[in-house]
Coordinates of C-alpha atoms in Angstrom, one line a residue:
Chain A
X4 CA -131.5 -65.1 -38.4
X5 CA -134.0 -63.3 -40.5
X6 CA -135.7 -60.6 -38.5
X7 CA -138.0 -59.1 -41.1
X8 CA -140.4 -60.8 -43.5
X9 CA -142.2 -58.7 -46.1
X10 CA -145.3 -60.4 -47.4
X11 CA -147.4 -59.4 -50.4
X12 CA -150.9 -58.9 -49.2
X13 CA -152.1 -61.4 -51.9
X14 CA -150.1 -64.3 -50.5
X15 CA -150.5 -63.5 -46.8
X16 CA -153.0 -66.3 -46.3
X17 CA -151.3 -68.7 -48.7
X18 CA -150.6 -71.9 -46.7
X19 CA -147.0 -71.9 -48.0
X20 CA -146.5 -68.3 -46.9
X21 CA -148.0 -69.1 -43.5
X22 CA -145.7 -72.1 -43.2
X23 CA -142.6 -70.1 -44.0
X24 CA -143.6 -67.3 -41.6
X25 CA -144.1 -69.9 -38.9
X26 CA -140.4 -70.9 -39.2
X27 CA -139.4 -67.4 -38.0
X28 CA -141.5 -66.8 -34.9
X29 CA -139.4 -63.7 -33.9
X30 CA -139.5 -62.0 -37.2
X31 CA -141.6 -58.9 -37.8
X32 CA -144.1 -59.4 -40.6
X33 CA -144.6 -56.3 -42.8
X34 CA -147.4 -56.3 -45.3
X35 CA -146.7 -54.9 -48.8
X36 CA -148.6 -54.7 -52.1
X37 CA -146.0 -55.9 -54.5
X38 CA -142.4 -57.0 -53.9
X39 CA -141.1 -54.3 -56.1
X40 CA -142.0 -51.8 -53.4
X41 CA -139.1 -53.1 -51.3
X42 CA -136.9 -55.0 -53.8
X43 CA -134.4 -53.5 -56.2
X44 CA -135.5 -49.9 -55.7
X45 CA -133.3 -47.0 -56.7
X46 CA -130.8 -46.0 -54.1
X47 CA -130.7 -49.3 -52.3
X48 CA -127.3 -50.8 -51.5
X49 CA -126.8 -54.5 -52.1
X50 CA -123.7 -54.7 -49.9
X51 CA -125.3 -53.1 -46.9
X52 CA -128.4 -55.2 -47.3
X53 CA -126.3 -58.3 -47.3
X54 CA -125.5 -57.6 -43.6
X55 CA -129.1 -58.5 -42.5
X56 CA -131.2 -59.7 -45.4
X57 CA -134.9 -59.9 -45.1
X58 CA -137.2 -62.4 -46.7
X59 CA -139.8 -61.2 -49.1
X60 CA -142.8 -63.6 -49.9
X61 CA -144.3 -62.8 -53.2
X62 CA -146.1 -64.2 -56.2
X63 CA -144.5 -64.4 -59.6
X64 CA -146.8 -63.6 -62.5
X65 CA -144.7 -63.6 -65.6
X66 CA -141.6 -65.2 -67.1
X67 CA -141.7 -68.1 -64.7
X68 CA -139.9 -70.5 -67.1
X69 CA -137.5 -69.0 -69.7
X70 CA -135.5 -70.5 -72.6
X71 CA -131.8 -70.8 -71.6
X72 CA -129.3 -68.7 -73.6
X73 CA -127.6 -70.2 -76.6
X74 CA -124.4 -72.0 -75.7
X75 CA -125.8 -73.3 -72.5
X76 CA -126.8 -76.9 -72.0
X77 CA -125.8 -80.4 -70.9
X78 CA -127.0 -82.4 -73.9
X79 CA -130.7 -81.7 -73.9
X80 CA -132.4 -80.5 -77.2
X81 CA -134.2 -77.8 -75.3
X82 CA -133.0 -75.9 -72.3
X83 CA -135.0 -73.8 -69.9
X84 CA -134.3 -72.1 -66.6
X85 CA -136.3 -70.8 -63.7
X86 CA -135.9 -69.4 -60.2
X87 CA -138.3 -69.8 -57.4
X88 CA -136.1 -67.2 -55.5
X89 CA -134.1 -64.1 -56.2
X90 CA -130.8 -63.8 -54.3
X91 CA -128.8 -66.2 -52.2
X92 CA -127.7 -66.8 -48.7
X93 CA -124.1 -67.1 -49.9
X94 CA -122.0 -64.1 -50.9
X95 CA -119.7 -65.3 -53.8
X96 CA -117.6 -62.5 -55.2
X97 CA -118.0 -63.6 -58.9
X98 CA -121.8 -63.9 -58.6
X99 CA -123.7 -61.8 -61.1
X100 CA -126.6 -61.2 -58.6
X101 CA -124.4 -58.5 -56.9
X102 CA -124.6 -56.6 -60.2
X103 CA -128.1 -57.5 -61.2
X104 CA -130.0 -56.3 -58.1
X105 CA -129.5 -53.3 -55.8
X106 CA -131.2 -55.4 -53.1
X107 CA -129.9 -58.5 -51.3
X108 CA -133.1 -59.5 -49.6
X109 CA -134.4 -63.0 -50.5
X110 CA -137.5 -63.0 -52.6
X111 CA -139.3 -66.3 -52.4
X112 CA -142.0 -66.8 -55.0
X113 CA -144.5 -69.1 -53.3
X114 CA -146.7 -69.9 -56.2
X115 CA -144.9 -73.1 -57.0
X116 CA -148.0 -74.4 -58.7
X117 CA -147.6 -71.9 -61.5
X118 CA -144.0 -72.9 -62.1
X119 CA -145.2 -76.5 -62.2
X120 CA -148.0 -75.7 -64.6
X121 CA -145.6 -74.1 -67.1
X122 CA -143.1 -77.0 -66.8
X123 CA -145.9 -79.5 -67.5
X124 CA -147.0 -77.4 -70.4
X125 CA -143.5 -77.3 -72.0
X126 CA -143.1 -81.0 -71.4
X127 CA -146.4 -81.8 -73.1
X128 CA -145.7 -79.4 -76.0
X129 CA -142.3 -81.0 -76.7
X130 CA -142.9 -84.5 -75.4
X131 CA -140.6 -86.1 -77.9
X132 CA -137.6 -84.0 -77.0
X133 CA -135.0 -84.2 -74.3
X134 CA -135.5 -81.1 -72.3
X135 CA -133.4 -79.8 -69.4
X136 CA -134.8 -77.4 -66.8
X137 CA -132.2 -75.5 -64.9
X138 CA -133.2 -74.5 -61.4
X139 CA -131.3 -71.8 -59.6
X140 CA -130.5 -69.0 -62.0
X141 CA -131.2 -66.2 -59.5
X142 CA -130.6 -68.2 -56.4
X143 CA -129.0 -71.3 -54.9
X144 CA -131.7 -74.0 -55.5
X145 CA -131.2 -75.8 -52.2
X146 CA -129.7 -73.4 -49.7
X147 CA -133.1 -72.4 -48.3
X148 CA -134.8 -75.7 -49.0
X149 CA -135.6 -76.3 -45.3
X150 CA -137.6 -73.1 -45.5
X151 CA -139.1 -73.2 -49.0
X152 CA -139.6 -76.9 -49.6
X153 CA -139.3 -76.2 -53.3
X154 CA -137.5 -79.4 -54.3
X155 CA -139.9 -81.5 -52.3
X156 CA -142.7 -79.9 -54.4
X157 CA -141.2 -79.8 -57.8
X158 CA -139.5 -83.2 -58.0
X159 CA -142.7 -85.3 -58.4
X160 CA -143.8 -82.9 -61.2
X161 CA -141.0 -84.5 -63.3
X162 CA -141.9 -88.1 -62.6
X163 CA -144.3 -88.5 -65.6
X164 CA -141.7 -87.0 -68.0
X165 CA -138.6 -89.3 -68.2
X166 CA -137.2 -87.3 -71.1
X167 CA -137.3 -84.2 -69.1
X168 CA -134.3 -83.5 -66.8
X169 CA -134.2 -81.2 -63.8
X170 CA -130.9 -79.7 -62.8
X171 CA -130.7 -78.4 -59.3
X172 CA -127.7 -76.1 -59.0
X173 CA -126.3 -75.6 -55.5
X174 CA -123.5 -75.2 -53.0
X175 CA -125.6 -76.4 -50.1
X176 CA -124.5 -79.3 -48.0
X177 CA -127.8 -79.7 -46.3
X178 CA -128.8 -83.0 -47.7
X179 CA -132.0 -83.8 -45.7
X180 CA -134.3 -83.1 -48.7
X181 CA -132.5 -85.7 -50.8
X182 CA -132.4 -88.3 -48.0
X183 CA -136.2 -88.5 -47.7
X184 CA -137.0 -89.3 -51.3
X185 CA -135.8 -91.9 -53.7
X186 CA -133.4 -90.4 -56.3
X187 CA -135.3 -89.9 -59.5
X188 CA -133.6 -90.8 -62.8
X189 CA -134.3 -87.3 -64.2
X190 CA -132.8 -85.1 -61.6
X191 CA -129.3 -83.9 -61.3
X192 CA -127.9 -82.3 -58.2
X193 CA -125.2 -80.1 -59.7
X194 CA -122.5 -78.6 -57.5
X195 CA -120.5 -75.5 -58.2
X196 CA -116.9 -76.1 -57.7
X197 CA -113.5 -74.5 -57.8
X198 CA -110.2 -75.2 -56.0
X199 CA -110.5 -75.1 -52.3
X200 CA -108.1 -72.2 -51.7
X201 CA -109.8 -70.1 -54.3
X202 CA -113.2 -70.9 -52.8
X203 CA -112.1 -69.9 -49.4
X204 CA -111.4 -66.4 -50.7
X205 CA -114.3 -66.0 -53.1
X206 CA -117.2 -68.1 -51.8
X207 CA -118.1 -66.2 -48.7
X208 CA -120.6 -67.9 -46.3
X209 CA -120.7 -71.0 -48.6
X210 CA -119.7 -74.5 -47.5
X211 CA -116.1 -75.5 -48.2
X212 CA -115.2 -77.5 -51.3
X213 CA -114.3 -80.4 -49.0
X214 CA -117.8 -80.4 -47.6
X215 CA -119.4 -80.1 -51.0
X216 CA -117.3 -83.1 -52.2
X217 CA -118.4 -85.0 -49.1
X218 CA -122.1 -84.2 -49.9
X219 CA -121.7 -85.2 -53.5
X220 CA -120.2 -88.5 -52.3
X221 CA -123.1 -89.1 -50.0
X222 CA -125.6 -88.3 -52.7
X223 CA -123.9 -90.5 -55.2
X224 CA -123.9 -93.3 -52.7
X225 CA -127.7 -92.8 -52.3
X226 CA -128.1 -93.1 -56.1
X227 CA -128.4 -89.4 -57.1
X228 CA -127.0 -88.2 -60.3
X229 CA -124.3 -85.6 -59.8
X230 CA -123.4 -82.7 -61.9
X231 CA -120.0 -81.0 -61.6
X232 CA -120.0 -77.3 -62.5
X233 CA -116.7 -75.4 -62.9
X234 CA -118.2 -72.2 -63.9
X235 CA -116.5 -69.8 -63.7
X236 CA -113.0 -71.1 -64.1
X237 CA -110.7 -68.9 -62.0
X238 CA -107.2 -68.0 -63.0
X239 CA -104.1 -67.4 -60.9
X240 CA -100.7 -68.8 -60.0
X241 CA -100.6 -72.6 -60.2
X242 CA -104.1 -72.8 -61.5
X243 CA -103.3 -76.0 -63.4
X244 CA -102.1 -77.8 -60.3
X245 CA -105.0 -76.5 -58.3
X246 CA -107.6 -77.7 -60.7
X247 CA -105.7 -81.0 -61.1
X248 CA -105.8 -81.5 -57.3
X249 CA -109.5 -80.7 -57.3
X250 CA -110.4 -83.2 -60.0
X251 CA -108.2 -85.8 -58.3
X252 CA -110.0 -85.2 -55.0
X253 CA -113.4 -85.6 -56.7
X254 CA -112.4 -88.7 -58.7
X255 CA -111.1 -90.4 -55.5
X256 CA -114.4 -89.9 -53.8
X257 CA -117.1 -90.0 -56.4
X258 CA -117.5 -92.9 -58.8
X259 CA -117.5 -91.7 -62.4
X260 CA -120.7 -93.6 -63.0
X261 CA -122.5 -91.2 -60.7
X262 CA -121.5 -88.2 -62.7
X263 CA -124.2 -87.1 -65.0
X264 CA -122.3 -84.3 -66.6
X265 CA -119.5 -81.9 -66.2
X266 CA -119.8 -78.3 -67.4
X267 CA -117.4 -75.5 -67.3
X268 CA -117.3 -71.9 -68.4
X269 CA -115.1 -68.8 -68.3
X270 CA -115.3 -65.9 -65.9
X271 CA -117.3 -63.3 -67.8
X272 CA -119.4 -60.3 -66.9
X273 CA -121.3 -57.8 -69.1
X274 CA -119.3 -54.6 -68.7
X275 CA -122.0 -52.6 -66.9
X276 CA -122.6 -55.4 -64.5
X277 CA -118.9 -55.7 -63.8
X278 CA -118.7 -52.0 -63.0
X279 CA -121.5 -52.3 -60.5
X280 CA -119.8 -55.3 -58.8
X281 CA -116.4 -53.8 -58.9
X282 CA -117.8 -50.6 -57.3
X283 CA -119.2 -52.7 -54.4
X284 CA -115.9 -54.6 -53.8
X285 CA -113.2 -52.5 -55.4
X286 CA -110.4 -54.1 -53.4
X287 CA -111.5 -57.7 -53.7
X288 CA -108.8 -60.1 -54.7
X289 CA -110.9 -61.4 -57.7
X290 CA -110.4 -58.0 -59.4
X291 CA -106.7 -58.0 -58.9
X292 CA -106.4 -60.6 -61.6
X293 CA -106.0 -59.9 -65.3
X294 CA -109.6 -59.1 -66.1
X295 CA -109.8 -56.8 -69.1
X296 CA -112.5 -55.4 -71.4
X297 CA -113.2 -57.5 -74.5
X298 CA -115.9 -55.7 -76.4
X299 CA -119.0 -55.6 -74.2
X300 CA -117.7 -58.1 -71.7
X301 CA -115.1 -58.1 -68.9
X302 CA -113.1 -61.3 -68.9
X303 CA -109.7 -62.9 -68.8
X304 CA -107.9 -62.6 -72.1
X305 CA -108.9 -65.0 -74.9
X306 CA -105.5 -66.7 -74.5
X307 CA -106.1 -67.4 -70.8
X308 CA -109.7 -68.5 -71.4
X309 CA -108.6 -70.9 -74.2
X310 CA -105.7 -72.3 -72.2
X311 CA -107.9 -72.9 -69.2
X312 CA -110.7 -74.5 -71.2
X313 CA -108.3 -76.8 -73.0
X314 CA -106.5 -77.9 -69.9
X315 CA -109.7 -78.4 -67.8
X316 CA -111.4 -80.3 -70.6
X317 CA -108.4 -82.6 -70.7
X318 CA -108.5 -83.1 -66.9
X319 CA -112.2 -83.9 -67.0
X320 CA -111.8 -86.3 -69.9
X321 CA -109.4 -88.3 -67.8
X322 CA -112.3 -88.8 -65.4
X323 CA -115.4 -89.1 -67.5
X324 CA -116.4 -89.7 -71.1
X325 CA -116.1 -86.7 -73.4
X326 CA -119.8 -87.1 -74.3
X327 CA -120.8 -85.7 -70.9
X328 CA -118.4 -82.7 -70.8
X329 CA -120.0 -79.4 -71.8
X330 CA -118.4 -76.0 -72.3
X331 CA -120.7 -73.1 -71.5
X332 CA -120.0 -69.9 -73.3
X333 CA -122.5 -67.1 -73.5
X334 CA -121.3 -64.0 -75.3
X335 CA -121.9 -60.7 -73.7
X336 CA -124.1 -61.8 -70.9
X337 CA -123.6 -63.5 -67.6
X338 CA -123.3 -67.2 -67.8
X339 CA -126.4 -69.0 -66.6
X340 CA -124.3 -70.9 -64.2
X341 CA -122.2 -68.1 -62.6
X342 CA -124.6 -67.6 -59.8
X343 CA -124.2 -70.3 -57.2
Chain B
X6 CA -114.0 -35.0 -50.0
X7 CA -113.4 -36.3 -46.5
X8 CA -113.4 -40.0 -46.0
X9 CA -114.8 -40.2 -42.5
X10 CA -118.2 -41.6 -41.4
X11 CA -120.8 -38.9 -41.0
X12 CA -124.1 -38.9 -39.1
X13 CA -126.7 -36.2 -39.8
X14 CA -129.3 -35.8 -37.1
X15 CA -132.7 -34.4 -38.1
X16 CA -134.8 -33.2 -35.2
X17 CA -138.0 -31.2 -35.1
X18 CA -137.7 -29.5 -31.7
X19 CA -134.9 -27.9 -29.8
X20 CA -136.1 -29.8 -26.7
X21 CA -135.7 -33.1 -28.5
X22 CA -132.3 -32.1 -29.8
X23 CA -130.9 -31.0 -26.5
X24 CA -129.7 -34.3 -25.1
X25 CA -128.0 -35.2 -28.4
X26 CA -126.3 -31.8 -28.7
X27 CA -125.1 -32.2 -25.2
X28 CA -123.8 -35.7 -25.7
X29 CA -121.7 -34.9 -28.8
X30 CA -120.7 -31.4 -27.4
X31 CA -122.1 -29.8 -30.6
X32 CA -121.9 -26.1 -31.2
X33 CA -124.2 -24.0 -33.3
X34 CA -122.5 -23.2 -36.6
X35 CA -125.1 -21.6 -38.9
X36 CA -125.2 -17.9 -39.6
X37 CA -128.6 -16.6 -40.4
X38 CA -129.9 -19.8 -42.0
X39 CA -133.6 -20.8 -41.9
X40 CA -132.9 -23.7 -39.5
X41 CA -130.3 -23.9 -36.7
X42 CA -127.4 -26.2 -37.4
X43 CA -125.0 -27.8 -34.9
X44 CA -121.8 -29.7 -35.4
X45 CA -119.3 -31.4 -33.1
X46 CA -115.6 -30.7 -33.4
X47 CA -115.0 -33.5 -35.9
X48 CA -117.9 -32.4 -38.1
X49 CA -118.8 -36.1 -38.3
X50 CA -121.9 -35.4 -36.2
X51 CA -124.2 -32.7 -37.3
X52 CA -127.7 -31.8 -36.3
X53 CA -130.4 -29.5 -37.6
X54 CA -133.5 -28.3 -35.8
X55 CA -136.3 -28.4 -38.4
X56 CA -139.3 -27.1 -36.7
X57 CA -142.6 -28.9 -37.0
X58 CA -144.0 -30.3 -40.3
X59 CA -143.1 -32.4 -43.3
X60 CA -142.0 -29.5 -45.5
X61 CA -139.7 -28.1 -42.8
X62 CA -138.2 -31.5 -42.2
X63 CA -137.6 -32.1 -45.9
X64 CA -136.0 -28.7 -46.5
X65 CA -133.9 -28.9 -43.4
X66 CA -132.6 -32.4 -44.3
X67 CA -131.4 -31.0 -47.7
X68 CA -130.0 -27.9 -46.1
X69 CA -128.0 -29.9 -43.5
X70 CA -126.6 -32.1 -46.2
X71 CA -125.5 -29.0 -48.2
X72 CA -124.1 -27.1 -45.3
X73 CA -122.2 -30.1 -43.9
X74 CA -121.2 -31.2 -47.4
X75 CA -122.3 -34.6 -46.3
X76 CA -120.8 -37.3 -48.4
X77 CA -122.8 -40.0 -50.1
X78 CA -122.1 -42.4 -47.3
X79 CA -123.6 -40.1 -44.6
X80 CA -126.1 -41.7 -42.3
X81 CA -129.3 -39.8 -41.5
X82 CA -131.3 -40.2 -38.3
X83 CA -134.6 -38.6 -37.6
X84 CA -135.4 -38.7 -33.9
X85 CA -138.5 -37.3 -32.3
X86 CA -141.6 -37.8 -30.3
X87 CA -144.8 -39.4 -31.7
X88 CA -148.2 -40.5 -30.6
X89 CA -149.1 -44.2 -30.4
X90 CA -152.3 -46.1 -29.9
X91 CA -151.2 -48.6 -27.3
X92 CA -147.5 -48.3 -26.4
X93 CA -146.5 -46.8 -23.1
X94 CA -145.0 -43.4 -22.9
X95 CA -141.3 -43.3 -23.4
X96 CA -141.1 -46.4 -25.6
X97 CA -138.5 -46.0 -28.4
X98 CA -139.5 -47.4 -31.7
X99 CA -137.6 -48.1 -34.9
X100 CA -139.8 -47.2 -37.9
X101 CA -139.9 -49.7 -40.8
X102 CA -143.0 -48.7 -42.7
X103 CA -144.2 -45.1 -43.3
X104 CA -146.8 -43.2 -45.2
X105 CA -148.5 -39.8 -45.4
X106 CA -151.8 -39.4 -43.6
X107 CA -153.9 -39.0 -46.7
X108 CA -152.0 -41.5 -48.9
X109 CA -152.1 -45.3 -49.2
X110 CA -148.6 -45.4 -50.6
X111 CA -146.0 -46.7 -48.3
X112 CA -142.3 -46.4 -48.1
X113 CA -140.1 -48.9 -46.2
X114 CA -137.0 -47.8 -44.3
X115 CA -134.5 -50.7 -44.3
X116 CA -133.6 -52.5 -41.1
X117 CA -129.9 -53.2 -41.8
X118 CA -128.7 -54.4 -38.5
X119 CA -130.5 -56.5 -35.9
X120 CA -131.8 -54.3 -33.1
X121 CA -133.7 -55.1 -30.0
X122 CA -135.9 -52.1 -30.4
X123 CA -139.6 -52.6 -31.0
X124 CA -140.7 -51.6 -34.5
X125 CA -143.7 -49.8 -35.9
X126 CA -145.4 -48.3 -38.8
X127 CA -145.5 -44.5 -38.8
X128 CA -148.1 -42.2 -40.3
X129 CA -147.0 -38.6 -40.9
X130 CA -149.7 -36.0 -41.0
X131 CA -149.8 -32.2 -41.4
X132 CA -151.8 -31.7 -38.2
X133 CA -151.5 -33.1 -34.7
X134 CA -153.3 -36.5 -34.8
X135 CA -155.1 -37.7 -31.7
X136 CA -156.8 -40.6 -33.4
X137 CA -154.9 -43.2 -31.3
X138 CA -157.1 -46.2 -32.2
X139 CA -154.5 -48.1 -34.1
X140 CA -151.2 -49.8 -33.2
X141 CA -149.2 -47.3 -35.2
X142 CA -147.1 -44.2 -34.6
X143 CA -148.2 -40.7 -35.6
X144 CA -145.8 -37.8 -36.2
X145 CA -145.6 -34.7 -38.3
X146 CA -142.2 -35.0 -39.9
X147 CA -141.0 -38.5 -40.6
X148 CA -142.3 -39.0 -44.2
X149 CA -140.9 -35.6 -45.3
X150 CA -137.6 -36.5 -43.8
X151 CA -137.5 -40.0 -45.4
X152 CA -138.4 -38.9 -48.8
X153 CA -135.6 -36.3 -49.0
X154 CA -133.0 -38.3 -47.1
X155 CA -133.4 -41.3 -49.4
X156 CA -132.4 -39.2 -52.3
X157 CA -129.2 -38.2 -50.6
X158 CA -127.9 -41.5 -49.2
X159 CA -128.7 -45.1 -49.7
X160 CA -132.0 -46.1 -48.0
X161 CA -130.0 -48.4 -45.8
X162 CA -128.3 -45.4 -44.2
X163 CA -131.6 -43.8 -43.1
X164 CA -133.1 -44.4 -39.8
X165 CA -136.3 -43.1 -38.1
X166 CA -136.6 -43.4 -34.3
X167 CA -139.7 -42.3 -32.5
X168 CA -140.4 -42.0 -28.8
X169 CA -143.9 -42.4 -27.7
X170 CA -145.0 -39.1 -26.0
X171 CA -148.8 -39.2 -26.2
X172 CA -151.6 -41.5 -26.6
X173 CA -155.2 -42.3 -25.4
X174 CA -154.0 -42.2 -21.8
X175 CA -151.6 -39.3 -22.2
X176 CA -153.0 -36.1 -23.7
X177 CA -150.6 -34.3 -26.1
X178 CA -151.6 -31.0 -24.5
X179 CA -149.9 -32.1 -21.3
X180 CA -146.5 -32.3 -23.1
X181 CA -143.9 -29.8 -21.9
X182 CA -140.4 -29.1 -23.2
X183 CA -139.0 -30.5 -20.1
X184 CA -141.0 -33.7 -20.5
X185 CA -139.9 -34.1 -24.1
X186 CA -136.2 -33.6 -23.3
X187 CA -136.6 -36.2 -20.5
X188 CA -138.1 -38.7 -22.9
X189 CA -135.1 -38.4 -25.2
X190 CA -132.6 -38.4 -22.4
X191 CA -134.2 -41.6 -21.0
X192 CA -133.6 -43.3 -24.3
X193 CA -130.2 -41.8 -25.1
X194 CA -128.3 -45.1 -24.6
X195 CA -130.4 -46.9 -27.2
X196 CA -130.3 -43.9 -29.6
X197 CA -126.5 -43.8 -29.4
X198 CA -126.3 -47.6 -29.9
X199 CA -128.2 -47.2 -33.1
X200 CA -126.1 -44.3 -34.2
X201 CA -122.9 -46.2 -33.5
X202 CA -124.1 -49.1 -35.6
X203 CA -125.0 -46.8 -38.4
X204 CA -121.6 -45.0 -38.1
X205 CA -119.8 -48.3 -38.5
X206 CA -121.7 -48.9 -41.8
X207 CA -121.0 -45.3 -42.9
X208 CA -117.3 -45.9 -42.2
X209 CA -117.3 -49.0 -44.3
X210 CA -119.0 -47.2 -47.1
X211 CA -116.5 -44.3 -46.8
X212 CA -113.7 -46.7 -47.2
X213 CA -115.4 -48.3 -50.2
X214 CA -116.3 -45.0 -52.0
X215 CA -113.3 -42.8 -51.2
X216 CA -110.2 -42.9 -53.4
X217 CA -107.1 -44.4 -51.6
X218 CA -105.1 -41.7 -49.8
X219 CA -102.2 -42.2 -52.2
X220 CA -104.3 -40.9 -55.1
X221 CA -104.3 -37.5 -53.5
X222 CA -100.4 -37.5 -53.7
X223 CA -100.4 -38.8 -57.3
X224 CA -102.9 -36.1 -58.4
X225 CA -100.8 -33.5 -56.7
X226 CA -97.7 -34.6 -58.5
X227 CA -99.0 -35.2 -62.1
X228 CA -101.8 -33.7 -64.2
X229 CA -104.7 -36.1 -64.7
X230 CA -107.9 -35.3 -66.6
X231 CA -111.2 -36.0 -64.8
X232 CA -111.6 -39.3 -66.8
X233 CA -108.1 -40.3 -66.0
X234 CA -108.6 -39.5 -62.4
X235 CA -111.5 -42.1 -62.3
X236 CA -109.3 -44.7 -64.0
X237 CA -106.5 -43.9 -61.5
X238 CA -108.8 -44.4 -58.4
X239 CA -110.0 -47.8 -59.7
X240 CA -106.6 -49.0 -60.8
X241 CA -104.9 -47.9 -57.6
X242 CA -107.5 -49.7 -55.5
X243 CA -106.9 -52.9 -57.5
X244 CA -103.1 -52.4 -57.4
X245 CA -103.0 -51.9 -53.6
X246 CA -105.1 -55.1 -53.1
X247 CA -102.9 -57.0 -55.5
X248 CA -99.6 -55.9 -54.1
X249 CA -100.0 -55.1 -50.4
X250 CA -96.3 -55.4 -49.8
X251 CA -95.1 -53.0 -52.5
X252 CA -94.9 -49.2 -52.2
X253 CA -96.6 -47.5 -55.1
X254 CA -94.9 -44.2 -54.6
X255 CA -91.5 -45.7 -55.2
X256 CA -92.6 -47.4 -58.3
X257 CA -94.1 -44.5 -60.1
X258 CA -91.6 -41.8 -59.2
X259 CA -89.8 -42.3 -62.5
X260 CA -92.8 -41.6 -64.7
X261 CA -93.2 -38.2 -66.3
X262 CA -96.9 -38.1 -67.1
X263 CA -100.3 -39.6 -66.2
X264 CA -100.5 -41.9 -69.2
X265 CA -97.3 -43.7 -68.1
X266 CA -98.7 -44.1 -64.6
X267 CA -102.0 -45.5 -65.8
X268 CA -100.2 -47.8 -68.2
X269 CA -97.9 -49.0 -65.4
X270 CA -100.8 -49.8 -63.1
X271 CA -102.8 -51.6 -65.9
X272 CA -99.7 -53.6 -67.0
X273 CA -99.1 -54.8 -63.4
X274 CA -102.6 -56.0 -63.1
X275 CA -102.8 -57.5 -66.5
X276 CA -99.8 -59.6 -65.7
X277 CA -100.8 -60.4 -62.2
X278 CA -101.3 -64.1 -61.4
X279 CA -103.2 -64.1 -58.0
X280 CA -101.2 -66.3 -55.7
X281 CA -104.2 -68.1 -54.1
X282 CA -102.0 -70.4 -52.0
X283 CA -100.3 -67.5 -50.2
X284 CA -103.3 -65.3 -49.4
X285 CA -103.6 -67.1 -46.1

């Protein structure tokens, strides 16, 4: 339970801020000027903050919607990403957020209207193009939906733009927000996945893969488009069998027609980010694998990466058409999709 | 460097420190230093009496750290009396917002574990403040302490506890040494509860940041450069996590120099296929 909420003075009276605050009647409210006063300061410790994270309610002014890096996409001509939150309630060991911020508190930007305005502007500017907007670069898009109501707000923004697609990346199995609206044609609920026994070790505090598959099945039955995200691919003994079992389990439960796209990508960290994460969890099992330095990145060897990519692509193509399988590779920077 | 949790207590007055010194059976260890320093037998609890004022508090915090050779995972606790506008005398507060009297710039001590203690903003001034109109604490040391301590340890390991000793109904002039000691003693259970929680985080940080014990043996047996030593510490941590059932000493005995050891460790890890199925 969150026991501290920092609130920027400017948003203190915002109805959305008041609503969020009202959901934590026991929390102490601390007024601040800007969220930078308490977030990502020097000499903060991400790992310790993760014990009892606070919420920070703030307004985002700049860089609300950003172009996605090259090599990232699921078929759209233009790709953008955005985050209405920084940080995540889960604690996945491969997550780049651990290396990005020194603070684990959840920053919620409550000026959803400004995100919407920029999305509309981009949609109007490139109205002839297929555009994909990826939600959840710095957070899990749905994990705190019951508190933020972000999806509820942002979905209707996409209604007038059928060529514009919203991807909502998540590991959350709280489906309520998707049960109270009709599934739009241009929204994908995209689940991050890996073999169950890997997830049990690496996806701390996150729903099990079994529960995620069950949620995807429920959503598919309700008519939602589903994205399968295998990013990062994790290596180890029997990895081929483990990924095969996972795909079998998914294909048994979810009709392939419900799958909008499958994307996958290797485990990669910029070197400096890897060092920060490794320093936080030096004896974590993830780092006992064959992760080596390759130029400015830390990753499995090229041989392992290629073998995994080849095998997994084959597995996926037994399930869905090749045209909806996408490989994400971003050189020297964290993959857009590592985070959830 | 030792790998045990450490708690550094920063206290302005001897009468405030007395119950803590007594509880931990601390003895005075300084010889002719500006501020009296106390330690328990383990050296894992140390305390400094800073005297009144921000500058003293700041200097003493740094001095205690230096004298105790406090590691980067040391927890710092500032405990002391304070004025408050409305709270009753003897109430123990956790401080989560702090500023200097003449400044509008705040600092925010983290609240890293859930506590049942009431929380408050603290204003530190250079003179005794009897303007008790607001629902905030007033002291003369907290800000100076926090500024210095947060350079020495992560902010999450720094705690300010204040006990209300005066207010509109209780004149500061009526305070006596005995009364102050009594106020601290009356709250000692809660104070120790906080310090034990902090100690547990300090212990976890000590485990994270210290080299594994076996590294000491390896460094004693072979010559490593400083850069190699850093590589060794990281590789050994990974190796021990990867192969918990193997004995590293036995496997490296045959090597004649540091390069061979580092190569061995790296090769083991480069060829390690994590057995995800048997981690459970």
